[in-house]
PDB file of C-alpha atoms in Angstrom:
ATOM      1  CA  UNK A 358     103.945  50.214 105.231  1.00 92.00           C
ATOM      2  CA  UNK A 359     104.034  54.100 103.729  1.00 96.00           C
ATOM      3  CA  UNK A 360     100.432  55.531 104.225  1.00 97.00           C
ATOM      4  CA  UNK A 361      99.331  59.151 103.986  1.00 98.00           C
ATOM      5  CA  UNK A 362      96.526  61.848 105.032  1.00 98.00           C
ATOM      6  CA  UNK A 363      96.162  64.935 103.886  1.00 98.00           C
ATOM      7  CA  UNK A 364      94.968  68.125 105.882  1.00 97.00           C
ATOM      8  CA  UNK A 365      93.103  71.545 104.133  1.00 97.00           C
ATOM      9  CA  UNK A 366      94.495  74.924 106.065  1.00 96.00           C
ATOM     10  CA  UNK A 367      93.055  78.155 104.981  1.00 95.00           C
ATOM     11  CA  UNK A 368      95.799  80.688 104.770  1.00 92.00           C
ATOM     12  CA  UNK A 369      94.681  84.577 105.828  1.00 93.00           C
ATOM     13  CA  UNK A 370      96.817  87.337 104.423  1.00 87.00           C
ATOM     14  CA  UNK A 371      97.831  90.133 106.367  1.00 85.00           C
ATOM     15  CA  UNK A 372      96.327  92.238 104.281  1.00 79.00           C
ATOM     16  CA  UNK A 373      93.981  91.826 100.284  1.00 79.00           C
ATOM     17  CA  UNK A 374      96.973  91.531  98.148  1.00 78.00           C
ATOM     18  CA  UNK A 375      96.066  92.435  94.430  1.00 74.00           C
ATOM     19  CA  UNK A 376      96.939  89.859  91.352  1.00 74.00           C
ATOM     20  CA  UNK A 377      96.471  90.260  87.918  1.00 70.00           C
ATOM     21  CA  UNK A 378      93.410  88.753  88.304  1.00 72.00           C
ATOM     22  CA  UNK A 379      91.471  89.842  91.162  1.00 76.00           C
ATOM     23  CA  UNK A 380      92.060  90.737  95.272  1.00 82.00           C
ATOM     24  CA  UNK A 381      93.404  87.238  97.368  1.00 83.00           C
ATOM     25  CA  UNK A 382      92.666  87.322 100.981  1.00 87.00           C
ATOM     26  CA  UNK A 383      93.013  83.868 101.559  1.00 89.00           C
ATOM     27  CA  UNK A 384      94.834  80.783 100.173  1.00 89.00           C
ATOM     28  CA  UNK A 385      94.032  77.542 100.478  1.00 92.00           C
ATOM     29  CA  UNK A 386      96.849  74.772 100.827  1.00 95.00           C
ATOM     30  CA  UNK A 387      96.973  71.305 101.870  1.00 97.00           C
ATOM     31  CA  UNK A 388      99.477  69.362 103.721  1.00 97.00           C
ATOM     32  CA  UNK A 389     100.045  66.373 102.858  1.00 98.00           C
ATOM     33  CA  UNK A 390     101.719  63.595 105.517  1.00 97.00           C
ATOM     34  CA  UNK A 391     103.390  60.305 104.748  1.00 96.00           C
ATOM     35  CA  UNK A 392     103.507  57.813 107.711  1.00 95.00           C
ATOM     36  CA  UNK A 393     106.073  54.679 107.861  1.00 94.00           C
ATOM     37  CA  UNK A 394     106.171  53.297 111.370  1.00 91.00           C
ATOM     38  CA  UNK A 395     107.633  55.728 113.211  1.00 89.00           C
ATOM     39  CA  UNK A 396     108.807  58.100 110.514  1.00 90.00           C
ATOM     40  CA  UNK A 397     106.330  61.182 108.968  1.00 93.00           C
ATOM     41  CA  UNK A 398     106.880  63.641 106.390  1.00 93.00           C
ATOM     42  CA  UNK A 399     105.070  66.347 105.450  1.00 95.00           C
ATOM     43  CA  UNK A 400     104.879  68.634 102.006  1.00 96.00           C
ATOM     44  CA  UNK A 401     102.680  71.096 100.863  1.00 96.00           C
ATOM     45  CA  UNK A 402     100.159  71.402  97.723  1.00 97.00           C
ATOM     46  CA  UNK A 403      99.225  74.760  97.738  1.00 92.00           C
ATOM     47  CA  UNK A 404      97.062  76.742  94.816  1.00 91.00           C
ATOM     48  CA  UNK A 405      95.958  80.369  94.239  1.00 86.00           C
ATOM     49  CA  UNK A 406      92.327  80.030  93.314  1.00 86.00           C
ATOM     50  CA  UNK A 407      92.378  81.525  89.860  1.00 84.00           C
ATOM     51  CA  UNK A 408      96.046  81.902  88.801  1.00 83.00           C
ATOM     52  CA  UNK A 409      97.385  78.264  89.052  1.00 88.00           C
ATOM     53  CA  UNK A 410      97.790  75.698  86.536  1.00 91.00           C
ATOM     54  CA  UNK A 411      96.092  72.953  88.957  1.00 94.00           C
ATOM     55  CA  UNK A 412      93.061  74.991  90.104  1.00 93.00           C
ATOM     56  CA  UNK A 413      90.034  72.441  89.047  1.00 94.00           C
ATOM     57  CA  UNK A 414      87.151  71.247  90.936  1.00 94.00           C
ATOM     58  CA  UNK A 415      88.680  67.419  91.701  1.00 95.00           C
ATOM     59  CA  UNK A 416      91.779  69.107  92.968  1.00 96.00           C
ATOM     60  CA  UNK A 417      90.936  67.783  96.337  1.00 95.00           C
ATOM     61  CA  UNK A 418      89.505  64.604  94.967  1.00 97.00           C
ATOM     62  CA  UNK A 419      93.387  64.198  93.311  1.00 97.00           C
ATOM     63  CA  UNK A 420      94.946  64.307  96.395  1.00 98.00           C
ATOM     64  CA  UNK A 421      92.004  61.366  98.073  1.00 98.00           C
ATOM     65  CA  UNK A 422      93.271  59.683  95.341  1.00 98.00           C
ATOM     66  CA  UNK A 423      96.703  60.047  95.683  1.00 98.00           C
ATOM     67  CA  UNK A 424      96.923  58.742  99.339  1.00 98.00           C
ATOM     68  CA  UNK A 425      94.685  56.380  98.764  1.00 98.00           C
ATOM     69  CA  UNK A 426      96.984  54.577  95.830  1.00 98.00           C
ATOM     70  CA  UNK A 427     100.213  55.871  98.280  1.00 98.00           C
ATOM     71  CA  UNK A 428     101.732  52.126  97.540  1.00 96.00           C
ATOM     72  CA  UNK A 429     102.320  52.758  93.888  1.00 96.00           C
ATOM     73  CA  UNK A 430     105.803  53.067  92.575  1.00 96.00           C
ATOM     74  CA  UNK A 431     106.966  56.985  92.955  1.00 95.00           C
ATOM     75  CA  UNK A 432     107.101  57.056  89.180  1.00 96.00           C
ATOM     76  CA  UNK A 433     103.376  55.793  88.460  1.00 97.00           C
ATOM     77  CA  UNK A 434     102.051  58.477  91.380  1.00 97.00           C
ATOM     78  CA  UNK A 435     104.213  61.812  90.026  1.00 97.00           C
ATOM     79  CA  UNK A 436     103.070  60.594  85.752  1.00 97.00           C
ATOM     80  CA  UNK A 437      99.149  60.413  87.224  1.00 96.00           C
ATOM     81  CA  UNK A 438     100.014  63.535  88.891  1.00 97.00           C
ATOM     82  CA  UNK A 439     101.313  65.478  86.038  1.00 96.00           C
ATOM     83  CA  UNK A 440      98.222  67.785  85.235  1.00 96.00           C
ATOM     84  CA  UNK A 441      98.370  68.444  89.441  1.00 97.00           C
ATOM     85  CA  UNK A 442     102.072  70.055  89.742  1.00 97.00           C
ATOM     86  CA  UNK A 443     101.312  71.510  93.050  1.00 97.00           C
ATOM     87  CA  UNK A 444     100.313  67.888  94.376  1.00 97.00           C
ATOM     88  CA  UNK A 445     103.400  66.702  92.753  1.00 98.00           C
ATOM     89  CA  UNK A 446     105.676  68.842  94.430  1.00 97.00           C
ATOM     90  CA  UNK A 447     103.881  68.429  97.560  1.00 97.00           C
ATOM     91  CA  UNK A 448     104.305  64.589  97.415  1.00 98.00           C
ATOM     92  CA  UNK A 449     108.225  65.332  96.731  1.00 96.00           C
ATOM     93  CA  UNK A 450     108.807  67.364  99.510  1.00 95.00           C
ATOM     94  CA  UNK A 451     106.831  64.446 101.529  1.00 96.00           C
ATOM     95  CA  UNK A 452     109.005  61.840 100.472  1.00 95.00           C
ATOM     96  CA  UNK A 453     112.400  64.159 101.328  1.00 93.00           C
ATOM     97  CA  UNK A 454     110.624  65.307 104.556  1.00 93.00           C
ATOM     98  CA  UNK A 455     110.035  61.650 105.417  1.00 93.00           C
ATOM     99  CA  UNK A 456     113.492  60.303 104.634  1.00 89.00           C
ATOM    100  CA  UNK A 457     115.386  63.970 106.312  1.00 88.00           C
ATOM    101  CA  UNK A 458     118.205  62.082 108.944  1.00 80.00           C
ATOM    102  CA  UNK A 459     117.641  65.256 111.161  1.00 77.00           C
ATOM    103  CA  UNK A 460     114.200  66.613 111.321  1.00 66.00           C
ATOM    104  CA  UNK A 461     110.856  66.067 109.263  1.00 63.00           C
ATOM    105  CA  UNK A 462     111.533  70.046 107.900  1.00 71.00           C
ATOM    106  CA  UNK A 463     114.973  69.862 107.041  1.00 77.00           C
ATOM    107  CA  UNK A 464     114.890  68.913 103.179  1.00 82.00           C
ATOM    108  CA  UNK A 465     118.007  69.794 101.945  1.00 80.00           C
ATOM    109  CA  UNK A 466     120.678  70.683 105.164  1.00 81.00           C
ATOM    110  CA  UNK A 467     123.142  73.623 103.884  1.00 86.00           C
ATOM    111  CA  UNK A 468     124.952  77.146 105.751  1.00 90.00           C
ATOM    112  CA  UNK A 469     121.014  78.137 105.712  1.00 88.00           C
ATOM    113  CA  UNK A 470     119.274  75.303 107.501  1.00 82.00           C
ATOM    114  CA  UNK A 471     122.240  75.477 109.739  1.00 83.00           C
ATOM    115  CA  UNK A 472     121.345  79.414 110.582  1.00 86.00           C
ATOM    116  CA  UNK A 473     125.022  79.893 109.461  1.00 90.00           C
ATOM    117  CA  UNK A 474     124.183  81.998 106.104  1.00 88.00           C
ATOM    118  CA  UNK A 475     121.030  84.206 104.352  1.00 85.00           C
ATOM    119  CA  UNK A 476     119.700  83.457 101.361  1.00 85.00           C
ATOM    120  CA  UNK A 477     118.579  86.712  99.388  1.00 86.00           C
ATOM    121  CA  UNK A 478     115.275  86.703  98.460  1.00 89.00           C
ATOM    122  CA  UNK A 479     113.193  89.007  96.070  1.00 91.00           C
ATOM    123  CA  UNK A 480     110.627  91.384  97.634  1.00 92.00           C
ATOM    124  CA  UNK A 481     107.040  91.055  96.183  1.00 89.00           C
ATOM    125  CA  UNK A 482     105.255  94.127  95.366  1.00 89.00           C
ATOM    126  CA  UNK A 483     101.585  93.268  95.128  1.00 85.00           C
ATOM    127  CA  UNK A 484      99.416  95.380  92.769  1.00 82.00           C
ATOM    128  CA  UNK A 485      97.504  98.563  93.632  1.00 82.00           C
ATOM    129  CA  UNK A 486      97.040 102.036  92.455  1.00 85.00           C
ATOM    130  CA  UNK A 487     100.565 103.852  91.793  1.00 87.00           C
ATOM    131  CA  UNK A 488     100.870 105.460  95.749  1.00 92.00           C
ATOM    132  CA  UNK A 489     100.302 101.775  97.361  1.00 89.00           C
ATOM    133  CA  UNK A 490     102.796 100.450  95.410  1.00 90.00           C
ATOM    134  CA  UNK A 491     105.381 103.009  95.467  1.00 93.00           C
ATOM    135  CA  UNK A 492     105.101 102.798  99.270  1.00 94.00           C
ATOM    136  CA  UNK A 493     105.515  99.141  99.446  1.00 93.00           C
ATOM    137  CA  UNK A 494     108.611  99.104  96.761  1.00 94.00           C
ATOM    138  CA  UNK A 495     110.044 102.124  99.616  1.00 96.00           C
ATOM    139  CA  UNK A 496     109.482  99.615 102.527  1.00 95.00           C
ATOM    140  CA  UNK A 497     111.259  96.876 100.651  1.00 95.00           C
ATOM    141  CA  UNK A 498     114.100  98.632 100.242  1.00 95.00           C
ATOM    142  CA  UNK A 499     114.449 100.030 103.687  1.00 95.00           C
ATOM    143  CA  UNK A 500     114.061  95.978 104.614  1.00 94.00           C
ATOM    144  CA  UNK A 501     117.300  95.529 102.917  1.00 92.00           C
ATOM    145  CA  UNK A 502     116.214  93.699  99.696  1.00 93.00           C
ATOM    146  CA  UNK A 503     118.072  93.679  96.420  1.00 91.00           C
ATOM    147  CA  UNK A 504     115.805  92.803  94.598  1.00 91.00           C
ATOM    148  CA  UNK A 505     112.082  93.480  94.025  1.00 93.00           C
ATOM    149  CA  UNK A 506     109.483  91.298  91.899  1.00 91.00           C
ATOM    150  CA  UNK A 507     106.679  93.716  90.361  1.00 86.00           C
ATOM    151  CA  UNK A 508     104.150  92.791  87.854  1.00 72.00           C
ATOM    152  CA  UNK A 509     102.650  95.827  86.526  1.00 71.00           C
ATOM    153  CA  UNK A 510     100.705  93.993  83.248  1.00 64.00           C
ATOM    154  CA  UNK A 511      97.432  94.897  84.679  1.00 58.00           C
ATOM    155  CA  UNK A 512      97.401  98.511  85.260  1.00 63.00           C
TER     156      UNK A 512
END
């Protein structure tokens, strides 16, 4: 019988990284776990408080909801889920965490789950005054990355 829990973690950043719509030094995500017998899988719902879609004040309650009503078909959970895409995705990686042959983290096994081959990745340049950002965009490229995400809208 499938059941599931989820679990609030408050994430700290390293350091106040600027958005187009205020300072973040923290993030708050939720893991949510699937149990069947033995088996668990676990996926994450995770929002930015005033930049995502899903930020509303019965976020939380959506995801009480969610494992309480866990039996439902797959389809029936991810259509009541549809305002929620964070919860949704968080229930999908669940499901593949709880049915992975190898490991509850391995979703999808390729050359990079295998430590065999890199991915490349873009470097994120969080907003600040011109001389913050011009030093981080520096560091990036020092790190080796090829490509670098900016969003300079708000200044």
């Amino acid at each position: 019988m499938l059941k599931a829990r989820y679990y609030k973690h408050i994430l700290n950043f390293k350091q106040a990284s600027g958005t187009s719509r205020g300072i973040l030094k923290t993030k708050e995500t939720w893991f949510l776990v699937l149990y069947e017998g033995q088996q668990w899988g676990v996926g994450e719902c995770g929002i930015l408080r005033g930049l995502s879609a899903d930020d509303t004040p019965e976020y939380e309650e959506k995801l009480a909801w969610l494992c309480e009503n866990i039996h439902l078909d797959k389809a029936v959970l991810l259509e009541e889920l549809k305002a929620y895409p964070s919860i949704q995705m968080g229930l999908e990686t669940a499901y593949l965490s709880l049915r992975s042959k190898t490991h509850p983290y391995e979703l999808w096994p390729s050359d990079f789950t295998q430590n065999e081959q890199p991915i490349n990745i873009n470097g994120l340049i969080w907003m600040g005054d011109e001389a913050f950002m011009k030093k981080q965009i520096d560091e990036k490229l020092k790190e080796g990355f090829h490509w670098i995400k900016m969003k300079i809208g708000a200044i």
